[in-house]
Tab-separated table of C-alpha atoms in Angstrom:
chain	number	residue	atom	x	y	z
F	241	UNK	CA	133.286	159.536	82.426
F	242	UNK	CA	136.065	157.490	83.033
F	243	UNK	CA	139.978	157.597	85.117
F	244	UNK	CA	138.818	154.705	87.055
F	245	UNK	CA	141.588	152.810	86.449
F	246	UNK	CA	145.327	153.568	85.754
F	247	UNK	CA	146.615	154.437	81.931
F	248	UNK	CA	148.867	151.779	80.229
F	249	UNK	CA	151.558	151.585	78.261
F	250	UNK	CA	149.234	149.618	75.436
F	251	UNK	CA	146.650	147.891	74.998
F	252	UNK	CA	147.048	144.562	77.004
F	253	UNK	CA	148.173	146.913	80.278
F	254	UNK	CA	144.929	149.258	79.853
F	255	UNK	CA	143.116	145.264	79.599
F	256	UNK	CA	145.294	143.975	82.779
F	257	UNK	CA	144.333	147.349	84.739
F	258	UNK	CA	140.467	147.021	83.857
F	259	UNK	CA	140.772	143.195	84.836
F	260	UNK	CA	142.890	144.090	88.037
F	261	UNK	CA	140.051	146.745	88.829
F	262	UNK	CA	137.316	144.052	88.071
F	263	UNK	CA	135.799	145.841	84.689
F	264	UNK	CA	136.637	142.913	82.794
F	265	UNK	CA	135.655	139.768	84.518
F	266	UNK	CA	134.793	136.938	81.827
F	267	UNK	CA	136.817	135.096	79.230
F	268	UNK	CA	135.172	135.920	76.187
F	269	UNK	CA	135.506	139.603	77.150
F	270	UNK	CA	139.073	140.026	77.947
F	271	UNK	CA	139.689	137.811	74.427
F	272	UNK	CA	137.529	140.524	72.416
F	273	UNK	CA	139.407	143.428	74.353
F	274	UNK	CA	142.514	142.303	73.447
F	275	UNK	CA	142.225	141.762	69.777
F	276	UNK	CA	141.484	145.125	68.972
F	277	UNK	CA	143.487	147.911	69.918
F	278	UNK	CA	142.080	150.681	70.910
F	279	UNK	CA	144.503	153.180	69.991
F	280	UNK	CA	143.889	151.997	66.048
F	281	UNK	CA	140.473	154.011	66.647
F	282	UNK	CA	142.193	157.004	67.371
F	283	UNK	CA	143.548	159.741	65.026
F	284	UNK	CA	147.110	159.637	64.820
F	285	UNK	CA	147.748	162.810	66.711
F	286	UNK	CA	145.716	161.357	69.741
F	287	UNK	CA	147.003	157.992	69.680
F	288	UNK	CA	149.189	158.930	72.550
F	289	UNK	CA	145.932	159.035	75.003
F	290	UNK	CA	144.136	155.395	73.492
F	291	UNK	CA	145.682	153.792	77.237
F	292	UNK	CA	143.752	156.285	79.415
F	293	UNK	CA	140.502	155.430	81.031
F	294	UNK	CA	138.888	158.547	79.513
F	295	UNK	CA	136.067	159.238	76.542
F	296	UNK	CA	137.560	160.810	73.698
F	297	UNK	CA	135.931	162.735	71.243
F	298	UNK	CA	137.114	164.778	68.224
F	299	UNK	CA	134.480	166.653	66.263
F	300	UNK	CA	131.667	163.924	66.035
F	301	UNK	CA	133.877	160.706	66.277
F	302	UNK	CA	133.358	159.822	70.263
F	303	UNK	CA	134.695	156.920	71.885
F	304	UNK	CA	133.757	156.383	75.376
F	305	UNK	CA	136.296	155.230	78.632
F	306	UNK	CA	137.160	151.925	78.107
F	307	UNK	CA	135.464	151.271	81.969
F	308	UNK	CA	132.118	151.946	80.688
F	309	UNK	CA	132.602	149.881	77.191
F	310	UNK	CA	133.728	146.867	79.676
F	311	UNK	CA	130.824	147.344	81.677
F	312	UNK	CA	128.886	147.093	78.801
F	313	UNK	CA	130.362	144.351	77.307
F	314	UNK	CA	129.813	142.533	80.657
F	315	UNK	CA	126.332	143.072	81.110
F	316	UNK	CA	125.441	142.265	77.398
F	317	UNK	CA	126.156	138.534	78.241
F	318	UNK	CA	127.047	138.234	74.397
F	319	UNK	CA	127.144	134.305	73.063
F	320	UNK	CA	127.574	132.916	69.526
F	321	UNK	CA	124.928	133.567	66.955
F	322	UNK	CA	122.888	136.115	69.315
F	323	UNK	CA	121.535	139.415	67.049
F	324	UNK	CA	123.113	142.448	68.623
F	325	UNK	CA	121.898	146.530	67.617
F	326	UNK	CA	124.289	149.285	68.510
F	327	UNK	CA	122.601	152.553	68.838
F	328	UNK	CA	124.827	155.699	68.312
F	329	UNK	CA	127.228	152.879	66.698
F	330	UNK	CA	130.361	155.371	66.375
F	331	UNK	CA	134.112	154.242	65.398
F	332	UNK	CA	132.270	151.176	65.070
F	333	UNK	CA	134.734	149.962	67.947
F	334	UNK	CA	132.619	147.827	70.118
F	335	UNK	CA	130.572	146.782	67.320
F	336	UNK	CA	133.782	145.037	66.281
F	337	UNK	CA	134.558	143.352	69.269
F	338	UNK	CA	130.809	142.354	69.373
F	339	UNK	CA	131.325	140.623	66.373
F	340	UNK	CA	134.365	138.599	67.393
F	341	UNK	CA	132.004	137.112	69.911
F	342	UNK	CA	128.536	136.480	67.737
F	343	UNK	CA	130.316	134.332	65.509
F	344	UNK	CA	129.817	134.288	61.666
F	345	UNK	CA	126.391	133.093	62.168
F	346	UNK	CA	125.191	136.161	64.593
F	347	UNK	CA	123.704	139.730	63.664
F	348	UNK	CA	125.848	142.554	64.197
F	349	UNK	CA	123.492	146.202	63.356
F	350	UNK	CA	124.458	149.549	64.218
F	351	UNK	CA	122.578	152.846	63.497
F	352	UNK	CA	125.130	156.423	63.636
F	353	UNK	CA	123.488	159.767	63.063
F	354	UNK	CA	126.852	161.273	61.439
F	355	UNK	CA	126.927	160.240	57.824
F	356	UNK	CA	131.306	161.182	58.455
F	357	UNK	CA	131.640	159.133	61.313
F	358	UNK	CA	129.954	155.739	59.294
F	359	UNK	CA	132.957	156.698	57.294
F	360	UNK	CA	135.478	156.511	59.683
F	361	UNK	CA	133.439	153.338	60.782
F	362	UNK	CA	133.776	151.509	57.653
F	363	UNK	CA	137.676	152.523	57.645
F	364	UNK	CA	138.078	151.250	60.672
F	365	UNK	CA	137.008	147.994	60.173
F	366	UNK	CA	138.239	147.370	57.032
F	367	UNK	CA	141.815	148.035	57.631
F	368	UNK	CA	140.944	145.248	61.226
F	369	UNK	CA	139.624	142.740	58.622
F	370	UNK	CA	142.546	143.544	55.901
F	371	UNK	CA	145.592	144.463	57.900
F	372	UNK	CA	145.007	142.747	61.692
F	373	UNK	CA	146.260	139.590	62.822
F	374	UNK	CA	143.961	139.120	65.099
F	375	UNK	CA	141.216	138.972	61.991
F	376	UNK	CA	142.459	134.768	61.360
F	377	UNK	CA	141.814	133.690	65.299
F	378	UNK	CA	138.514	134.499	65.255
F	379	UNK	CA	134.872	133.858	63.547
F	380	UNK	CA	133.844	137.202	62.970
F	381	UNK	CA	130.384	138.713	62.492
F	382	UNK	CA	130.965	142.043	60.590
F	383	UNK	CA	128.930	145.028	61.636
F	384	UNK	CA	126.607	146.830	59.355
F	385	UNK	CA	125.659	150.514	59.661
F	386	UNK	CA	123.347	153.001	58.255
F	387	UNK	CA	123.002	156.958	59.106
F	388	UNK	CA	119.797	157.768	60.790
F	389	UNK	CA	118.654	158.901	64.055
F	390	UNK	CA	117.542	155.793	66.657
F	391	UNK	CA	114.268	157.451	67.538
F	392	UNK	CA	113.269	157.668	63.807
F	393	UNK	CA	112.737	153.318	63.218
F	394	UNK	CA	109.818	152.511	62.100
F	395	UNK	CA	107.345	151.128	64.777
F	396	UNK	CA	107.119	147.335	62.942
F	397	UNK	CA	111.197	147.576	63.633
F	398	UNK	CA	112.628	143.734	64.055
F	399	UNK	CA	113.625	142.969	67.462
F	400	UNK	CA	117.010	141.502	68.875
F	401	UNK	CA	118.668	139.407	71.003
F	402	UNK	CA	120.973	142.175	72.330
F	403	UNK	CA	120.532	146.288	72.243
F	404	UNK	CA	123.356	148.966	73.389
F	405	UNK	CA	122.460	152.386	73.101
F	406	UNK	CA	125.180	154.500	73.149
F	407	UNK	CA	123.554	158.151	74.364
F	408	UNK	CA	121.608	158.960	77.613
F	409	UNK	CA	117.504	157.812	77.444
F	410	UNK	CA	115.168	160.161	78.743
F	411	UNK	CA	112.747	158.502	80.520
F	412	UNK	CA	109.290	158.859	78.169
F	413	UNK	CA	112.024	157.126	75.326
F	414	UNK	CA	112.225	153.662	77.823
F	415	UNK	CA	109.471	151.893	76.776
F	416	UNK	CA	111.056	152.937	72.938
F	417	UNK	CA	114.145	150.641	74.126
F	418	UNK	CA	112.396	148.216	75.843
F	419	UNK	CA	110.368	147.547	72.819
F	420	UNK	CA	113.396	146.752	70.407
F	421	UNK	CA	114.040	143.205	72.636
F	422	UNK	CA	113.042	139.905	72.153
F	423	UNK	CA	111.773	138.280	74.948
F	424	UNK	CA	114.720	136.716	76.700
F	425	UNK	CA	116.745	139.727	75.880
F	426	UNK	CA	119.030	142.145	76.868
F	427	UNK	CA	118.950	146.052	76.326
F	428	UNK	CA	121.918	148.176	78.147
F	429	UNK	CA	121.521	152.034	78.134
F	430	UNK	CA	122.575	155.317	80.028
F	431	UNK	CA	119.067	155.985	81.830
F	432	UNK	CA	119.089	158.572	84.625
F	433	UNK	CA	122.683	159.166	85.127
F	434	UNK	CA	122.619	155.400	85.395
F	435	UNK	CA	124.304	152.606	83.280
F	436	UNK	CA	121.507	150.738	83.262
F	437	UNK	CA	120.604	146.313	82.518
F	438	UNK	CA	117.284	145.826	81.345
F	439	UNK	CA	116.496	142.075	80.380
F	440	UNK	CA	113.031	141.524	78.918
F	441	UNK	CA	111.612	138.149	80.530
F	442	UNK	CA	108.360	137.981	79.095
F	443	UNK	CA	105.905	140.031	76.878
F	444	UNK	CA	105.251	142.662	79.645
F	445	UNK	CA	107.909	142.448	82.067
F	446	UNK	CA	111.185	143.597	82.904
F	447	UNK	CA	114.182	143.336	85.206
F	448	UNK	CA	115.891	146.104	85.935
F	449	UNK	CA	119.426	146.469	87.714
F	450	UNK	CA	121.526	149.392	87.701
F	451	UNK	CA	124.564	149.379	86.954
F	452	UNK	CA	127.143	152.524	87.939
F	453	UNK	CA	126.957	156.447	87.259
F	454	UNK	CA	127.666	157.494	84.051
F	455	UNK	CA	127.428	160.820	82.273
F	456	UNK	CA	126.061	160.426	79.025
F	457	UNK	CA	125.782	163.221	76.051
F	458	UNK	CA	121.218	162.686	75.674
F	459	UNK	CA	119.631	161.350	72.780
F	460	UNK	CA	119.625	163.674	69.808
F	461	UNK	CA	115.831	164.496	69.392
F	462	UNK	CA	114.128	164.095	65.480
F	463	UNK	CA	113.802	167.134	63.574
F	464	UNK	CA	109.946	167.569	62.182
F	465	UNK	CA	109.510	167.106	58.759
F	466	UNK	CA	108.596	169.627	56.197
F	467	UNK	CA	105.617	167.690	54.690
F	468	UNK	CA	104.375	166.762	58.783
F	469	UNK	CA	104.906	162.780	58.193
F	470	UNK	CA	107.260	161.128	60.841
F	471	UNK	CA	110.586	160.029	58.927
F	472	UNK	CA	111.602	156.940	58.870
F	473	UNK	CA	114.930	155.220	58.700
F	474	UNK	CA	115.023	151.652	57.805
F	475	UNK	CA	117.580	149.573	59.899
F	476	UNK	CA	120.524	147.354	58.038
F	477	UNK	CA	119.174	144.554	55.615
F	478	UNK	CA	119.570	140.955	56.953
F	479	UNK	CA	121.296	139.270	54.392
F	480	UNK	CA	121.271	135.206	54.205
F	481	UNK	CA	124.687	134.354	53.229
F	482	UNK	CA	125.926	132.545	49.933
F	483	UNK	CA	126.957	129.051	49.360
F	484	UNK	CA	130.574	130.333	48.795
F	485	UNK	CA	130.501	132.487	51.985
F	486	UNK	CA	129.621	129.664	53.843
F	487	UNK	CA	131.736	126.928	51.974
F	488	UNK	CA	134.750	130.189	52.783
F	489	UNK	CA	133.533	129.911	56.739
F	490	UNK	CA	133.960	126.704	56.826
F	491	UNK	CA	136.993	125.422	55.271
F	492	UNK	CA	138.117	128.443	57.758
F	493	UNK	CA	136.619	126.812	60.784
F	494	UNK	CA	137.940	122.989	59.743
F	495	UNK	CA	141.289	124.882	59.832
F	496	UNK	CA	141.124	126.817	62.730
F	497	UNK	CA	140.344	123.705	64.980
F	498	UNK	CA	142.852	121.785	63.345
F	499	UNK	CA	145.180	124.483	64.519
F	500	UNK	CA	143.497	124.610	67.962
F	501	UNK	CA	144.814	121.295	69.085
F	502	UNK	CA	143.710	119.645	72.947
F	503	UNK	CA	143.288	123.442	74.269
F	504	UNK	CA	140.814	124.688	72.453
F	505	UNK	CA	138.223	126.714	74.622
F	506	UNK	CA	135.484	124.833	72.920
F	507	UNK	CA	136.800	121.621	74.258
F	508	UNK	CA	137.249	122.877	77.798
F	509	UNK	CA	139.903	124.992	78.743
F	510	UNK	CA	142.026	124.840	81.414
F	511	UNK	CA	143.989	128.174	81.488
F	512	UNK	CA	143.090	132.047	81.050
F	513	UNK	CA	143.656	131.439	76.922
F	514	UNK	CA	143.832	128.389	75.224
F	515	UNK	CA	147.023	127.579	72.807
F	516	UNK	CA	145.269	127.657	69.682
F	517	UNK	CA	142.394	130.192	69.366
F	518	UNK	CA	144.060	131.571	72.577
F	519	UNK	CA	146.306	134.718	72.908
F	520	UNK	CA	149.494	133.022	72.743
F	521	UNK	CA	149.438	131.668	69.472
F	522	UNK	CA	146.973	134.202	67.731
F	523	UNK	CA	150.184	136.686	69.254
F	524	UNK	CA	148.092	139.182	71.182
F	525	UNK	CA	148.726	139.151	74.378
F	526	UNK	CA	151.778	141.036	75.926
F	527	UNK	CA	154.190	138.208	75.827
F	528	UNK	CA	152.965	137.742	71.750
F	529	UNK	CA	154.348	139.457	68.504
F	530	UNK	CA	155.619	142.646	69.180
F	531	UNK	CA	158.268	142.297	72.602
F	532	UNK	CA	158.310	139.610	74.775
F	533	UNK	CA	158.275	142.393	77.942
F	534	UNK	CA	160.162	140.738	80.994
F	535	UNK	CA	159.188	140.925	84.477
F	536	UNK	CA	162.399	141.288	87.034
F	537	UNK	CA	161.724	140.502	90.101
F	538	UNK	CA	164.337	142.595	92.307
F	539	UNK	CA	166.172	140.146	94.851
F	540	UNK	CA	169.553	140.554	97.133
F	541	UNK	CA	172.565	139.255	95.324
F	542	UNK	CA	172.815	135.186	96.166
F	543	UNK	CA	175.573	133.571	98.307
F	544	UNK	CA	176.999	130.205	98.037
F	545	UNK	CA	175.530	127.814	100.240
F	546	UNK	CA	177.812	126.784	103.378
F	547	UNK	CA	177.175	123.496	104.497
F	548	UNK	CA	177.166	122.388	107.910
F	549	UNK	CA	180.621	121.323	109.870
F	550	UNK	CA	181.087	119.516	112.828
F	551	UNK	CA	182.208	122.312	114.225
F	552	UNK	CA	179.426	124.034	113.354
F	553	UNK	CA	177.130	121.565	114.742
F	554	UNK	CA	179.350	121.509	117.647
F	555	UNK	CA	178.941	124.880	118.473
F	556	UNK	CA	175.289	125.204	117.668
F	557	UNK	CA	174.591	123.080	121.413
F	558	UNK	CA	173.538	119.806	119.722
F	559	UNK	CA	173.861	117.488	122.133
F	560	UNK	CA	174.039	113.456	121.827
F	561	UNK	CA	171.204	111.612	121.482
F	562	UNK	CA	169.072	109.616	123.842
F	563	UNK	CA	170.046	106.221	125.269
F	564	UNK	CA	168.156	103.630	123.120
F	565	UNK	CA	166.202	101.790	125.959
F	566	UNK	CA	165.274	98.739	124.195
F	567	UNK	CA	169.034	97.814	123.124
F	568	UNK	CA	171.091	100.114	125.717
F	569	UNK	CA	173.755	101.494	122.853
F	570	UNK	CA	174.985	104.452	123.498
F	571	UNK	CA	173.678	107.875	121.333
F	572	UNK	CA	175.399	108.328	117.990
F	573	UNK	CA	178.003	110.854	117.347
F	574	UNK	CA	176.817	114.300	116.090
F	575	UNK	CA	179.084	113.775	112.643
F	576	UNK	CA	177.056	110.682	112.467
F	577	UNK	CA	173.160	112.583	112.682
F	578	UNK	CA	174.655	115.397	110.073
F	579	UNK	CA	176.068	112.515	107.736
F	580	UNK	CA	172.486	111.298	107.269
F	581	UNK	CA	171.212	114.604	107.386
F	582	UNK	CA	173.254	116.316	104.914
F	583	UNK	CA	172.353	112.867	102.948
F	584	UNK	CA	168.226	113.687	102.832
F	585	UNK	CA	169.043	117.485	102.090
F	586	UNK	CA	171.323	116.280	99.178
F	587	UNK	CA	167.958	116.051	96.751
F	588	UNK	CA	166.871	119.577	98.123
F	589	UNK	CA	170.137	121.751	98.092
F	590	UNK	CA	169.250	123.250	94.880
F	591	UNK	CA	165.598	124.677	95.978
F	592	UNK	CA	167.705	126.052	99.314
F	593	UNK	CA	170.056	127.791	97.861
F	594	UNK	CA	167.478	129.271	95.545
F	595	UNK	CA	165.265	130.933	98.457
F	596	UNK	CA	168.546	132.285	99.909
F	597	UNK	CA	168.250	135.705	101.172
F	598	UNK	CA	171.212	137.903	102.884
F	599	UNK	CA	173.543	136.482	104.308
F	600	UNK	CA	171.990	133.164	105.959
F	601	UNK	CA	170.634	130.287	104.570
F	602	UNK	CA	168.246	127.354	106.290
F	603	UNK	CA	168.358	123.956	105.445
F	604	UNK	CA	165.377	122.003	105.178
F	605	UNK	CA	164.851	118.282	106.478
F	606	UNK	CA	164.544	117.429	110.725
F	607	UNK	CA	167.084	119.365	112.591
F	608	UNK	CA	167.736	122.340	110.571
F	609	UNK	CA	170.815	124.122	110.917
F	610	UNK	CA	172.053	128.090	110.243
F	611	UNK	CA	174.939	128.940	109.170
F	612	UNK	CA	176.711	131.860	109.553
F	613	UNK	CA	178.415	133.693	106.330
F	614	UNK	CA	182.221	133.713	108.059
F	615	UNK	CA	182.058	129.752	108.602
F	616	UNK	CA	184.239	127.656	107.042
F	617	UNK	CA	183.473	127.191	103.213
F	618	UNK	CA	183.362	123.557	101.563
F	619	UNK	CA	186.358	123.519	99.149
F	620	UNK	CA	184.871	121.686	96.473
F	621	UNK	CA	181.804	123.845	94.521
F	622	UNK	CA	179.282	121.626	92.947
F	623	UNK	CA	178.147	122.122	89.477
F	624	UNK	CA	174.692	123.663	91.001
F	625	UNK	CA	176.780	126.353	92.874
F	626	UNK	CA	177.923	127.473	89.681
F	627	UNK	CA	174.483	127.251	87.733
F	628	UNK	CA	173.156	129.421	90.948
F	629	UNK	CA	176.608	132.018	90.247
F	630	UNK	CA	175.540	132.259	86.190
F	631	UNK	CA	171.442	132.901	87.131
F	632	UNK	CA	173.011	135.757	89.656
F	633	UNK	CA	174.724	137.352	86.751
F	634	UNK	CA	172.281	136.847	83.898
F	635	UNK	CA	169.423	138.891	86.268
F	636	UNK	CA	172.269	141.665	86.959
F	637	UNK	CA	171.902	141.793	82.982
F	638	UNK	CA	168.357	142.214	82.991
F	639	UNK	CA	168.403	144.291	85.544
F	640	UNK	CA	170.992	146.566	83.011
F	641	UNK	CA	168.816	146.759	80.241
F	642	UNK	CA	165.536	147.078	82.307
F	643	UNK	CA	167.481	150.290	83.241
F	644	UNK	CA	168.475	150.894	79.566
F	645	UNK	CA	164.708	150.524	78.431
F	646	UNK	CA	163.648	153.414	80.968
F	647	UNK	CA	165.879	155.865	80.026
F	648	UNK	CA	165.399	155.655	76.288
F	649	UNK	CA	161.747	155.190	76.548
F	650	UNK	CA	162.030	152.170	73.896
F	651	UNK	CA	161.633	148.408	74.725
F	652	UNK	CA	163.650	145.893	73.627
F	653	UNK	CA	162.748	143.411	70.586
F	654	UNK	CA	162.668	140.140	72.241
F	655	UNK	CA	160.606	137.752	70.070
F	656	UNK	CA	159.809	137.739	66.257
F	657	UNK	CA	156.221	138.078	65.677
F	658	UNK	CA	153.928	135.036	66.202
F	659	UNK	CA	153.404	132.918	63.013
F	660	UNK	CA	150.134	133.350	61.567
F	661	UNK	CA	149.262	129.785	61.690
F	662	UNK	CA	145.665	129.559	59.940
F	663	UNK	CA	147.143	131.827	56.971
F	664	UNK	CA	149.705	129.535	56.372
F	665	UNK	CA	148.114	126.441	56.082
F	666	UNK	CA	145.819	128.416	53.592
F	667	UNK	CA	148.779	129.220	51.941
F	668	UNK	CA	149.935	125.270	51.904
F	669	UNK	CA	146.363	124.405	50.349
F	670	UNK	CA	146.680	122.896	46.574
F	671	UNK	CA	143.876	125.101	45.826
F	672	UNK	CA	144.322	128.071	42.521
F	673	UNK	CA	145.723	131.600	44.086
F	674	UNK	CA	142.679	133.519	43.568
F	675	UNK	CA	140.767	130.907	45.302
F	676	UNK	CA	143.373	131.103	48.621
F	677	UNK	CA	142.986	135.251	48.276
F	678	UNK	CA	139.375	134.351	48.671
F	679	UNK	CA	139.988	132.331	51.507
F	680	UNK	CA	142.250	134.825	52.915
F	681	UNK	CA	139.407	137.541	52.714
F	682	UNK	CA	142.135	139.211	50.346
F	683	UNK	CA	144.110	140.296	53.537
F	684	UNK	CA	147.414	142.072	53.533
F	685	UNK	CA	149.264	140.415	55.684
């Protein structure tokens, strides 16, 4: 399942095509998408395919199209502190961005059948939390797994706020899902060749909405056991945290807002990503750490701006002006009507000559007037003329090396690599080192 939207070049065009193709439609989503790349849950010799709307799989590590995982995302309606169980848990990759969403204070539970792929899991996330950037911009909930099959939980199983399950339901295993909610949740499955919502909204009832098609590997059935009891599995441990772990959240979150300044989503934001906690600053989004990628917008080669003449005027059929009939003076002279026209334009000549295109220009203001390229030039060239001249050469240069950049494959370093800002006023703290590597998490960057 999946090739519903067009591959990328990395990770924030694969997010821009699954928000341009609607996948992705909420803040907190496209956030969580972009911190984590998904290529970093490939294998090295597949990492070339991360950008493509396809499942991948590789002997039992699977990660589905990123479509369906924004789907999913979507539909889970995930908010701080919520308790969230991922069946058929995986690479552990939405689990992750799950967690950047719960919050420190959430529950994030998976259950994997491979013992190897809670391995790779565990990898996974520990080089995000040690080596990733995008690690100190967010209050993370980190995922817990154990092996076991999903079927196998014991019937007196906790319930949760939030339930994925990751492999197609057969329909006498629904009322197994449906069971695993609190009421008030939400439980998102494959069901029937459907991606399907379920949201529990009382003891005994149900809303259903279907999603879209999906093809879905089914559930792996139990195996019997040899002595004819039903094995168990028992799910992660819920673990109240320490007073250090929370005194270590916190000190984290007095920085972190500190850092956020007047944009911080929490205080209402007014743009896609706010400065602080936002994409910008955390140095995730496209125009972040790595390149600052430019966008040239192709346009015809400008001209200098020709201003009107009375012989221009003349031969454009202006006329004189009306008799005045309350004081019977005769109709000023066109030079006259362009003095005080070229006179209003004055504060606007630099926005004209800016939307020039070709060979003609128009002049804004009553009365415009067109001039034609072979008129008469003005002899004297204004200072803006020549700051319109250097703009026309400096995009003939981008232009060059957008060239340059497609034939060698290779983009261009443009910006240094955003300053981690909540590291470095951990860093600044008059606090012992082992107490800042504490702070840190003991992170490697």
């Amino acid at each position: 399942m999946g090739g519903a939207v067009s591959a990328g070049e990395d990770n924030d065009d694969l997010i821009d095509n699954l928000k341009e193709a609607y996948y992705i439609r909420s803040y907190l989503v496209e956030r969580a998408f972009r911190a984590i790349d998904r290529a970093d849950y490939y294998l090295d010799e597949y990492r070339d395919n991360a950008y493509k709307d396809l499942a991948w799989r590789h002997g039992n590590i699977h990660l589905s199209a990123p479509c369906i995982y924004s789907e999913v995302m979507e539909a889970l309606n995930l908010q701080p502190g919520l308790s969230f169980l991922n069946l058929g848990s995986g690479t552990g990759y939405l689990s992750t961005m799950v967690g950047l969403i719960l919050g420190p204070f959430g529950v994030n539970h998976g259950i994997e059948l491979h013992a190897d792929v809670i391995e790779y899991a565990y990898q996974k996330l520990d080089s995000f939390i040690k080596t990733s950037d995008s690690f100190d911009k967010f209050e993370f909930c980190e995922p817990s797994f154990v092996v076991g099959n999903c079927l196998e939980m014991p019937p007196e199983s906790r319930q949760y706020d939030r339930v994925y399950c990751g492999a197609g339901v057969q329909k006498e295993h629904e009322d197994y899902m449906k069971n695993l909610l609190k009421v008030g949740g939400v439980l998102v499955m494959p069901l029937e060749e459907k991606l399907t919502k379920i949201t529990r909204t009382g003891t005994n009832s149900w809303e259903i909405k279907k999603i879209i098609s999906v093809s879905f590997a089914p559930l792996v059935l139990p195996k019997h056991s040899t002595n004819g009891k039903p094995k168990t599995i028992p799910l992660p441990k819920y673990e109240v945290r320490t007073l250090q772990e929370l005194t270590r959240i916190c000190i984290r979150h007095t920085l972190r807002v500190n850092t956020d300044g007047p944009d911080n989503p929490s205080r209402g934001r007014g743009s896609s990503f706010s400065v602080g906690r936002g994409l910008a600053v955390a140095g995730l989004h496209k125009y972040g750490p790595r390149f600052k990628r430019r966008r040239v917008h192709r346009q015809r080669h400008c001209n200098a701006l020709v201003l009107a003449t009375r012989q221009v005027v003349a031969n454009s059929g202006i006329g004189t002006a009306p008799l005045d009939s309350n004081n019977n003076q005769g109709a000023r002279s066109a030079a006259e009507e362009i003095e005080e026209e070229e006179a209003e334009l004055a504060a606007g000549q630099r926005r004209a000559r800016r939307m020039m295109r070709g060979s003609r220009s128009t002049g804004r203001g009553a009365g415009a007037v067109v001039v034609e390229e072979e008129e008469e030039t003005v002899e004297e060239e204004d200072e803006d003329e020549e700051e319109q001249q250097h703009g026309c050469m400096m995009q003939n240069e981008e232009e060059e090396e957008e060239e340059e950049e497609k034939e060698t494959g290779e983009l261009l370093p443009r910006a240094q690599p955003a300053v981690n800002v909540l590291r470095e006023r951990i860093l600044g703290l008059p606090l012992p080192e082992p107490l800042k590597m504490y702070l840190l998490y003991y992170r490697e960057k």
